[in-house]
Tab-separated table of C-alpha atoms in Angstrom:
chain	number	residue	atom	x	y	z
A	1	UNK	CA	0.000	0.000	0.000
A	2	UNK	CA	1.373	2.950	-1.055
A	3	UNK	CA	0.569	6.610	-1.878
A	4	UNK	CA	1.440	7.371	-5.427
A	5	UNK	CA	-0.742	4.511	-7.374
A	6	UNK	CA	-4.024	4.677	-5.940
A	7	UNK	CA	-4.358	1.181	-4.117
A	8	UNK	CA	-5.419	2.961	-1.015
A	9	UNK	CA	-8.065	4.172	-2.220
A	10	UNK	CA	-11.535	1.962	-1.624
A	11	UNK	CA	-15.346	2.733	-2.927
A	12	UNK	CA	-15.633	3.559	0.514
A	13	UNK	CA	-13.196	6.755	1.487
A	14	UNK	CA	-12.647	8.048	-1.894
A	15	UNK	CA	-15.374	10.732	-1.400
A	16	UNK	CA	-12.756	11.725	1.068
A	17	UNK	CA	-10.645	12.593	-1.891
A	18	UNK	CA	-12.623	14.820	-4.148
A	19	UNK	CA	-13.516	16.491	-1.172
A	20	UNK	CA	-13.441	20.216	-1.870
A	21	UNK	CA	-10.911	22.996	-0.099
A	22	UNK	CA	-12.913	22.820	3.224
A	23	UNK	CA	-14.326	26.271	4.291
A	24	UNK	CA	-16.355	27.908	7.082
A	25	UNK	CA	-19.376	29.695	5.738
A	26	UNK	CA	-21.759	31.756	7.951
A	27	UNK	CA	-25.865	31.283	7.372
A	28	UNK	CA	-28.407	33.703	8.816
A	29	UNK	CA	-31.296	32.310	10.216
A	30	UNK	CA	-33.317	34.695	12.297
A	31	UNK	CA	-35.424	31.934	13.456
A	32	UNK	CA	-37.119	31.539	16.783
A	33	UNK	CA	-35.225	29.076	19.035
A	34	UNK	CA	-38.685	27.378	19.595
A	35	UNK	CA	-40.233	27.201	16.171
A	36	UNK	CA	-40.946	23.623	16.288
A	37	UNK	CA	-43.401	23.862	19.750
A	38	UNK	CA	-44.413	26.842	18.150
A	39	UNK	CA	-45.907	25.352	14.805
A	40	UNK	CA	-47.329	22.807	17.125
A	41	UNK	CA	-49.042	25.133	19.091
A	42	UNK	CA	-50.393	27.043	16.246
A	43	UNK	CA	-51.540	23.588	14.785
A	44	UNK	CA	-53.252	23.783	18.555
A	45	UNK	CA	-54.739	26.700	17.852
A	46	UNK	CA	-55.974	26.337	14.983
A	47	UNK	CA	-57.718	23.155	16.418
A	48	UNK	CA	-59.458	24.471	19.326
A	49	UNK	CA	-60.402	27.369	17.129
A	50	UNK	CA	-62.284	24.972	14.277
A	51	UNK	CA	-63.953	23.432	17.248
A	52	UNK	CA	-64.942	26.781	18.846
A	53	UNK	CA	-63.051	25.735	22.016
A	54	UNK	CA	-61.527	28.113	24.562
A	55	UNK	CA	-58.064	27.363	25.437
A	56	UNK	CA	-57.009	28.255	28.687
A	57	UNK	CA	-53.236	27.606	29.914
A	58	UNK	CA	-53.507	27.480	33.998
A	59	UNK	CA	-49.617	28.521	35.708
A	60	UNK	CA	-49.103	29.387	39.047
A	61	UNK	CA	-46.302	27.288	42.044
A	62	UNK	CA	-47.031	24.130	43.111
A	63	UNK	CA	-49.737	24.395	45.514
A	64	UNK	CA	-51.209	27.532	44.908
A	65	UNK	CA	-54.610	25.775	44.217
A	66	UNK	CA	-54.979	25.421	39.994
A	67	UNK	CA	-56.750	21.892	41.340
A	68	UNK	CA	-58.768	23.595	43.308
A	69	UNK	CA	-59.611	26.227	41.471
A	70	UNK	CA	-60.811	23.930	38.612
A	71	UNK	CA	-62.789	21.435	41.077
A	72	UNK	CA	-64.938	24.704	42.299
A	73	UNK	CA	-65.476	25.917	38.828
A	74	UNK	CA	-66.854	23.032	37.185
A	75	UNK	CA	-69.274	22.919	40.202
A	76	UNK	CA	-70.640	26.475	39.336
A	77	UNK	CA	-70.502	26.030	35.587
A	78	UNK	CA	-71.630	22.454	35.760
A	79	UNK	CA	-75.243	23.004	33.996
A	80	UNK	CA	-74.013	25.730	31.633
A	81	UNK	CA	-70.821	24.382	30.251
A	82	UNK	CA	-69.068	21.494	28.691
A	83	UNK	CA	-65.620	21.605	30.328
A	84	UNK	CA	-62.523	19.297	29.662
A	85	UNK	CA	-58.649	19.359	31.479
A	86	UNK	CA	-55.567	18.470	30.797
A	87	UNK	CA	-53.666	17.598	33.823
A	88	UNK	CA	-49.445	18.293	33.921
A	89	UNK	CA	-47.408	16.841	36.621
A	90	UNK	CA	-44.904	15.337	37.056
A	91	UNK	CA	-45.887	12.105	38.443
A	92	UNK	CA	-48.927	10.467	39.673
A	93	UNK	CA	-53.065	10.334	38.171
A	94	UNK	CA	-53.789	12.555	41.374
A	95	UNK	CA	-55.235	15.810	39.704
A	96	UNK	CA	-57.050	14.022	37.280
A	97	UNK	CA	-58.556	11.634	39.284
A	98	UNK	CA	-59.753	14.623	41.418
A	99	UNK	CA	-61.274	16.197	38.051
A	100	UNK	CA	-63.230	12.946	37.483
A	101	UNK	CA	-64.495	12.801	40.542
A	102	UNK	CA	-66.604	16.018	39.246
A	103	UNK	CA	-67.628	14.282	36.136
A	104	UNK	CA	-65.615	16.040	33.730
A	105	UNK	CA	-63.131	14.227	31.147
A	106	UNK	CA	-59.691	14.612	32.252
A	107	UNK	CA	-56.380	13.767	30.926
A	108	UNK	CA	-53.428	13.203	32.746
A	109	UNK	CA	-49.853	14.121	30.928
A	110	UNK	CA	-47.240	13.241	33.526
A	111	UNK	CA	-43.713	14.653	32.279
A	112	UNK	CA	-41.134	12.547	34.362
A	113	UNK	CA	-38.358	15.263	34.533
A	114	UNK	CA	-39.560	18.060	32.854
A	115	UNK	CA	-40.852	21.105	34.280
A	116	UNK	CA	-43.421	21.715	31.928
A	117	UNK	CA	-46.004	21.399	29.488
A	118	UNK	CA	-44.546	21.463	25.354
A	119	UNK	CA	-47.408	22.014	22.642
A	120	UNK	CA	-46.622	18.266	21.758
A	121	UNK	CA	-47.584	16.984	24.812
A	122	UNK	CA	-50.885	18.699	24.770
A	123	UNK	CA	-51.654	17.453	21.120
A	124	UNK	CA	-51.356	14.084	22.573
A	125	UNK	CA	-53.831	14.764	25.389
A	126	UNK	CA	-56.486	16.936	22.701
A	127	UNK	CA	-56.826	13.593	20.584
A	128	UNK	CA	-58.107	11.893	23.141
A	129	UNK	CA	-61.024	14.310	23.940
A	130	UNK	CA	-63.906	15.075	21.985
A	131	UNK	CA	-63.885	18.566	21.177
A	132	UNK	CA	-66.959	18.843	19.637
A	133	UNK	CA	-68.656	18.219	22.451
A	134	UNK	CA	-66.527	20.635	24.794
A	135	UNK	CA	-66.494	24.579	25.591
A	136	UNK	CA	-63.425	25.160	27.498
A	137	UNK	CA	-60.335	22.950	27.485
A	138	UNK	CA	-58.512	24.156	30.920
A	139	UNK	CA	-54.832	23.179	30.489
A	140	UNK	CA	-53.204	23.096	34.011
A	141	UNK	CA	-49.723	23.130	33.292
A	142	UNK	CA	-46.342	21.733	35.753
A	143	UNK	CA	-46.916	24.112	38.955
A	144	UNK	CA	-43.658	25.854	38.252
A	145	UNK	CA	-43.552	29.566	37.505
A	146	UNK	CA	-40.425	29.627	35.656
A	147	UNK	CA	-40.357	27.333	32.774
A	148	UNK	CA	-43.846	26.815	31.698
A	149	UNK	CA	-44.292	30.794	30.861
A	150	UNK	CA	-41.610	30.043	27.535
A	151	UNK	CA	-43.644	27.303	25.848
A	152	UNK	CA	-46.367	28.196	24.197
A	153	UNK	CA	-49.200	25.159	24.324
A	154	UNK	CA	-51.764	26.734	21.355
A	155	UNK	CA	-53.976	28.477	24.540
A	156	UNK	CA	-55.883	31.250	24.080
A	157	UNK	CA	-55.290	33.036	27.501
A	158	UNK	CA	-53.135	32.521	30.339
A	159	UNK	CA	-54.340	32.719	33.295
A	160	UNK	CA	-51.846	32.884	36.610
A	161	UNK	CA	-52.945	31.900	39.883
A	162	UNK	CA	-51.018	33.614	43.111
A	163	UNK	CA	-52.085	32.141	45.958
A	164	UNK	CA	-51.948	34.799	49.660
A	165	UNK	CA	-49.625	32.067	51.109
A	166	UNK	CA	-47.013	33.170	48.909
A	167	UNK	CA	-44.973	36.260	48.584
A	168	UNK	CA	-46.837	39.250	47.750
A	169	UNK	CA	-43.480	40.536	45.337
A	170	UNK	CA	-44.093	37.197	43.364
A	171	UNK	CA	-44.820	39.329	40.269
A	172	UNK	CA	-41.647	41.344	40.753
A	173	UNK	CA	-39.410	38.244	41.290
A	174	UNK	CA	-41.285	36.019	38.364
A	175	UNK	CA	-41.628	38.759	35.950
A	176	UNK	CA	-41.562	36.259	32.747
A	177	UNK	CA	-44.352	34.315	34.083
A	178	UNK	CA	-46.694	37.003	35.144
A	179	UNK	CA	-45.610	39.756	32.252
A	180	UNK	CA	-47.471	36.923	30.189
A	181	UNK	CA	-50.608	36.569	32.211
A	182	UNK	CA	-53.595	37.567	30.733
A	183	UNK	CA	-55.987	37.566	33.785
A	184	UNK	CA	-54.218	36.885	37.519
A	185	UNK	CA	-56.316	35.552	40.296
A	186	UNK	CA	-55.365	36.043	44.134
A	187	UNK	CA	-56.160	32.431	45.848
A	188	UNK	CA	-56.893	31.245	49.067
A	189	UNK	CA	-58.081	35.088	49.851
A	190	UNK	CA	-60.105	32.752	52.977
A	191	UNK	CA	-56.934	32.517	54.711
A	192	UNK	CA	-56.165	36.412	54.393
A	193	UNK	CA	-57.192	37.369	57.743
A	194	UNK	CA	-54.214	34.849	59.255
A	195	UNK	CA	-51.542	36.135	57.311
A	196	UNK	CA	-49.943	39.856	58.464
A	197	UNK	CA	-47.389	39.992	55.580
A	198	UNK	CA	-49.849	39.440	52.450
A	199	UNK	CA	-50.917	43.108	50.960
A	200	UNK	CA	-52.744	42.772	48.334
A	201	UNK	CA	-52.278	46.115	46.823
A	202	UNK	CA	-48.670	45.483	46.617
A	203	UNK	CA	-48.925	42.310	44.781
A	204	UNK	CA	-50.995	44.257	41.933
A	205	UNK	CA	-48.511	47.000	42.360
A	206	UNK	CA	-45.912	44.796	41.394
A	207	UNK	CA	-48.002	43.483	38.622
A	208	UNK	CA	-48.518	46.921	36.994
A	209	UNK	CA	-44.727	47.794	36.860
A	210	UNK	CA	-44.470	44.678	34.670
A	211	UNK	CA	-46.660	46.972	32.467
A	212	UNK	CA	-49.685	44.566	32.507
A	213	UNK	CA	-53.216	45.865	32.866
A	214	UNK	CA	-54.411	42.074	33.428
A	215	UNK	CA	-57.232	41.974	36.072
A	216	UNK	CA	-56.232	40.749	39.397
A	217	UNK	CA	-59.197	39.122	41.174
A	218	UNK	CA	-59.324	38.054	44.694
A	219	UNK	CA	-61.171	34.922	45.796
A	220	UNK	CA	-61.509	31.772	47.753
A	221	UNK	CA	-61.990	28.465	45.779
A	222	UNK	CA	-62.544	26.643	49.127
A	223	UNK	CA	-65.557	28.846	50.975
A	224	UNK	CA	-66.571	29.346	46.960
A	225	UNK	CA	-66.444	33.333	47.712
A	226	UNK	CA	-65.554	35.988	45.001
A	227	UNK	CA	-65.473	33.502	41.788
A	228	UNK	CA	-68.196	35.676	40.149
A	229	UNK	CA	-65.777	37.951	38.201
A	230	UNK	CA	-63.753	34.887	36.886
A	231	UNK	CA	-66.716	33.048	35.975
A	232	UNK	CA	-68.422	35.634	34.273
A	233	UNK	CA	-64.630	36.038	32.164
A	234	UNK	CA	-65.040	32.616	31.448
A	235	UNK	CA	-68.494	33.056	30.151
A	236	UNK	CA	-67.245	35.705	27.680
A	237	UNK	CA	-64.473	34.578	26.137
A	238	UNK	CA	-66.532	31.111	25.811
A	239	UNK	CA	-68.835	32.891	24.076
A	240	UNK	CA	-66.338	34.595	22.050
A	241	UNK	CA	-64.602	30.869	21.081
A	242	UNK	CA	-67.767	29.764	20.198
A	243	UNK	CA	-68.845	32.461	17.704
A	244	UNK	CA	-68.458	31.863	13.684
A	245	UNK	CA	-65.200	32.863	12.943
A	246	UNK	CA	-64.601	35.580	11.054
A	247	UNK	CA	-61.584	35.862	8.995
A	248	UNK	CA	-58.673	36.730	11.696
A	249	UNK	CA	-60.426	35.722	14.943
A	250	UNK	CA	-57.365	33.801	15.907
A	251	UNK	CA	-55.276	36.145	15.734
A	252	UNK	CA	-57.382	38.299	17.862
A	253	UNK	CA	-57.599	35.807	20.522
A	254	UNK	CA	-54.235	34.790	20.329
A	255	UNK	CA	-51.781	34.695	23.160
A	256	UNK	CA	-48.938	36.870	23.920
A	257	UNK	CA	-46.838	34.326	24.853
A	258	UNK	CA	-43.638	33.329	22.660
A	259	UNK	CA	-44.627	36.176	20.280
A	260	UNK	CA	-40.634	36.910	20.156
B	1	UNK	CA	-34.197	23.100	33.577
B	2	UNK	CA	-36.015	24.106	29.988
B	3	UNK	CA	-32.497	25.051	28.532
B	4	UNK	CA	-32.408	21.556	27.721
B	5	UNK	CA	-35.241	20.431	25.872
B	6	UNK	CA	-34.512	24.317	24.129
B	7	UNK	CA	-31.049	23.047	23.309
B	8	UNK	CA	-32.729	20.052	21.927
B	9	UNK	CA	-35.249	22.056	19.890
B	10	UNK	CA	-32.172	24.072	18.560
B	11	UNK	CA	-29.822	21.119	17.544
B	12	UNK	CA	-32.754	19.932	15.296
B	13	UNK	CA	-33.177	22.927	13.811
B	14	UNK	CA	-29.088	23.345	13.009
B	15	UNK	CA	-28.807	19.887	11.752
B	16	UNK	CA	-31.725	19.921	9.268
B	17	UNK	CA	-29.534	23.599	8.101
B	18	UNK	CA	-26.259	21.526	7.798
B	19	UNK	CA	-27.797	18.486	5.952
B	20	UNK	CA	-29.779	20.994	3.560
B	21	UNK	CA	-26.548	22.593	3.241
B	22	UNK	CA	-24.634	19.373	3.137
B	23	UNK	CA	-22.038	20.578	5.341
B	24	UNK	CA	-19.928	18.192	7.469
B	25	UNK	CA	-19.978	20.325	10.963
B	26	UNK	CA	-21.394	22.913	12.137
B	27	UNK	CA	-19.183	25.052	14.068
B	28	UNK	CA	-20.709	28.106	15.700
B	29	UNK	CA	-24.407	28.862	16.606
B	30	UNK	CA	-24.900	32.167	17.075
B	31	UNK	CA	-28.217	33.573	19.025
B	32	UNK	CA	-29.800	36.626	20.934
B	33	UNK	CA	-31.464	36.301	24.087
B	34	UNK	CA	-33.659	38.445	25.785
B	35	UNK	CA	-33.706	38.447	29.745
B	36	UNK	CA	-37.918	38.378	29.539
B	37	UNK	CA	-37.747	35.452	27.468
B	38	UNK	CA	-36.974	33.245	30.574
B	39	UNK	CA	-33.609	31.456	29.408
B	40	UNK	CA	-30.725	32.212	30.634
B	41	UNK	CA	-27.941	32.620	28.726
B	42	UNK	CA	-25.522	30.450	30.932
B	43	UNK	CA	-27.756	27.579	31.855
B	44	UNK	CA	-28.697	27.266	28.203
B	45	UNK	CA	-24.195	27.349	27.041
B	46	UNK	CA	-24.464	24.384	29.867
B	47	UNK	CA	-27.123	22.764	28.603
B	48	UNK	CA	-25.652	23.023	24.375
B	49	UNK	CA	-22.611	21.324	25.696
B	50	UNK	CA	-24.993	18.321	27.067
B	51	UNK	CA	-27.112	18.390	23.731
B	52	UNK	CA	-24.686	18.669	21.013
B	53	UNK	CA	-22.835	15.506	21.870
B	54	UNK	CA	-23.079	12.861	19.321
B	55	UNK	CA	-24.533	15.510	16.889
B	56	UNK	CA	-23.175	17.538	13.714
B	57	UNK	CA	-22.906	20.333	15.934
B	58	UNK	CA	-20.595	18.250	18.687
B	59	UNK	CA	-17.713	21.111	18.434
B	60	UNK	CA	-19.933	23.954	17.607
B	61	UNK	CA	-18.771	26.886	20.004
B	62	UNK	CA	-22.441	28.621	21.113
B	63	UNK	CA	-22.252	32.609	20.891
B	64	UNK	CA	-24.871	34.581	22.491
B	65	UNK	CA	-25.742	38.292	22.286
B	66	UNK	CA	-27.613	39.685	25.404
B	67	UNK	CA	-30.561	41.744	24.293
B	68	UNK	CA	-31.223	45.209	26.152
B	69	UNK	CA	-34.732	45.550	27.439
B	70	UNK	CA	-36.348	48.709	25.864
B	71	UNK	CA	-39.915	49.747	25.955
B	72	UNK	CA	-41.936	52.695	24.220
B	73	UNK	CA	-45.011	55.014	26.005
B	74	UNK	CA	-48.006	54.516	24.322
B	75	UNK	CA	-48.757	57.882	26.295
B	76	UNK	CA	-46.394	60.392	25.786
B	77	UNK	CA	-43.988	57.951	22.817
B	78	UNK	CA	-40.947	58.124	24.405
B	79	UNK	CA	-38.241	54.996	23.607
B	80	UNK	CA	-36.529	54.096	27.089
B	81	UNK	CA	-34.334	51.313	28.691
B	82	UNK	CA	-36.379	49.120	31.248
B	83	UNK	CA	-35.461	46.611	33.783
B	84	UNK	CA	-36.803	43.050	33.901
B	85	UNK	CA	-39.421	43.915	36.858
B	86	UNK	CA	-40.111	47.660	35.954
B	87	UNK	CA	-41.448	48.383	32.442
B	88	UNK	CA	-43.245	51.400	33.176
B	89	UNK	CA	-42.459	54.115	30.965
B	90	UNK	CA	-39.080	56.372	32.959
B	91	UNK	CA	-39.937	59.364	31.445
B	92	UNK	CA	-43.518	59.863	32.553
B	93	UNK	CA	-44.008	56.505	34.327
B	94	UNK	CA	-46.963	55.046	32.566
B	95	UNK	CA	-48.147	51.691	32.544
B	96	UNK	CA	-49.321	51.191	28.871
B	97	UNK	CA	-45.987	50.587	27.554
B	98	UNK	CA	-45.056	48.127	24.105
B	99	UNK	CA	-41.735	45.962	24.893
B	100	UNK	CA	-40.006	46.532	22.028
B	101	UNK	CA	-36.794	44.668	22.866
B	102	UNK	CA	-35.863	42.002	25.378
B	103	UNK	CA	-37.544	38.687	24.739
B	104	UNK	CA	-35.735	37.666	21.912
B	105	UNK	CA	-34.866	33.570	21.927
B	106	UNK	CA	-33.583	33.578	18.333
B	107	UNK	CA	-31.169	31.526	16.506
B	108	UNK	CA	-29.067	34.271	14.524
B	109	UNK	CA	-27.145	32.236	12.249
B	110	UNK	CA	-25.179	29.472	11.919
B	111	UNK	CA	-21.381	28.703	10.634
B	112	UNK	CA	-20.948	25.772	8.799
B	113	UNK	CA	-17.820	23.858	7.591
B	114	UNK	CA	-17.537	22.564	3.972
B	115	UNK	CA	-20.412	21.950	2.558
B	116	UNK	CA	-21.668	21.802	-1.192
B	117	UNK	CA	-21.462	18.069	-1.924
B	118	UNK	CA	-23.205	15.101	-0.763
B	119	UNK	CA	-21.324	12.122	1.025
B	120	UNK	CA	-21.894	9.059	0.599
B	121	UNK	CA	-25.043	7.159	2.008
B	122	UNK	CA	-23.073	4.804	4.000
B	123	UNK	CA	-20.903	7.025	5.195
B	124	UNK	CA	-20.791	7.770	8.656
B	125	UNK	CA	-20.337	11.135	9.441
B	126	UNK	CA	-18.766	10.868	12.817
B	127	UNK	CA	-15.720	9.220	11.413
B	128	UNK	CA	-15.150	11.853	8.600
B	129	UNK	CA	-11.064	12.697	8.929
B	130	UNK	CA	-10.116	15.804	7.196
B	131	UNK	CA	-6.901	14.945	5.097
């Protein structure tokens, strides 16, 4: 074997010969670094929207009642509305078992490891509901209020719980998450009274330096006080899913989320 | 940890580049990142380092530019610098203000190496020497 006559070279490693001068090029892209959840979650979208489905996306920390929340709202909306969930956790059929319980269809996606909800996961759970006989699909993402506020799941509004146990600066310190909110809901407002070092007014004080004129409504999903504002919301912007579509609806009711 | 299963997302989208552009490697990915997208810039240069092995883009070095967060008054117009919990407007301190930089989570480009010929379909990639 040699290097002057060619008997080195085999069908298989000549390409290495003809190989051109080897250069670095640079290609722009300008693409976002999420474009493939995004497609999905327009694909989503566009879903819920040919069913006339609202889309809510539920975020808040673990614990801060999205369960609960859920569990007292399909007992005031039981006789008016067809509701459906998709449950995120990590492990365990808890939540949705707790869903059931109320009679309403309920999916359970359990991620493992990851912190939250991608738009594929959620077109896994949609095909295994019936949308056409559903009004609201409430998506309660990984209670987590980091992560979950980057992927966008094909919702129509976010809606971020903060629960009076918590921090009232939560908006300041998870500005992502609750920059993206489109309606924020104080919970566990029953437990108010008990707590010295929960001020309301400085939690939607916080929330308006984030430059977000979302509503911030107080209530109690436990002693089923102050829900009226959130279902009547809910009532709207069902209504507003459900209308014929004209041209561009989707884009009206489209979330701000991801729009980078 | 979503800088992962971003980093993932990315790869994907750099390898389908370097196959259309039949390049061998890719080796620089350049993005911009915004501090309202909700990545951070260091946990996601961790996180490419865990992704990339095993991939075209295994000695790719990862660049990113750090977007400035600026916002404009829809009051009184005026284009000011913001910080990530206080986009109110600084001049007259409005709340109805449009973000008009900051949550950027773009892939900028990509620098490939070689490139413009097609290698063989049994070839494996991996184990391409440059002679």
């Amino acid at each position: 074997m040699c290097n002057t006559c060619g008997c080195t070279i085999t069908p298989a490693n000549q390409y290495l010969l003809y190989r051109p001068v080897e250069q670095q090029h640079t290609l722009s892209v300008l693409n976002h670094l999420l474009a493939e959840n995004n497609a999905q979650a327009a694909h989503n979208r566009a879903h819920f929207d040919a069913h006339g489905v609202l889309a809510l996306n539920l975020m808040s920390s673990p614990g801060a009642g999205k369960t609960a929340l859920l569990e007292a709202t399909i007992a005031a909306l039981r006789d008016e509305m067809r509701i459906a969930v998709i449950e995120g956790d990590l492990e365990t059929e808890n939540d949705a078992e707790r869903i059931r319980a109320q009679g309403v269809p309920a999916v359970q996606i359990t991620t493992g490891t990851a912190c939250h909800l991608d738009a594929h996961m959620v077109h896994g759970a949609l095909h295994q509901i019936d949308l056409d006989r559903i009004d609201i699909v409430f998506i309660e993402n990984v209670g987590n209020l980091v992560c979950p506020a980057s992927f966008d799941l094909g919702q129509h509004r976010n809606v971020v719980l903060l629960s009076v146990t918590e921090g009232d600066d939560k908006p300041a310190k998870y500005p992502v998450m609750f920059r993206a909110a489109d309606l924020v809901l104080l919970t566990k407002t029953d437990l108010l009274p008990h707590l010295d070092d929960f001020d309301p007014a400085q939690a939607e004080r916080c929330l308006r330096r984030l430059a977000n004129p979302a509503p911030l409504w107080p209530l109690s999903s436990k002693k089923m006080t102050g829900l009226e504002p959130w279902l009547n919301w809910l009532r709207g912007h069902a209504r507003k899913a459900s209308a014929p579509a004209p041209a561009h609806s989707g884009v009206e009711l489209s979330s701000t989320l991801n729009h980078a | 940890m979503h800088e992962l299963s971003i980093c993932q997302s990315l790869i994907r989208q750099i390898e389908a580049l370097a196959r259309q552009h039949r390049a061998q490697a890719i080796t620089r990915v350049t993005l911009q990142i915004g501090p309202l997208s909700g990545v951070a810039p260091e946990l996601l240069e961790q996180a490419f380092r865990v992704a990339r092995k095993g991939t075209l883009a295994e000695t790719a070095r990862m660049v990113t530019w750090r977007a400035p967060i600026r916002v404009r008054c829809e009051q009184c117009g005026k284009e000011s610098a913001a910080m990530i919990n206080h986009l109110t407007c600084a001049r007259c301190g409005d709340g109805h203000t449009q973000l008009i930089s900051g949550n950027e989570m773009q892939l900028v480009s990509v620098e490939l190496l070689g490139g413009g010929h097609t290698l063989p379909s049994n070839g494996n990639q991996e184990d391409t020497a440059y002679v």
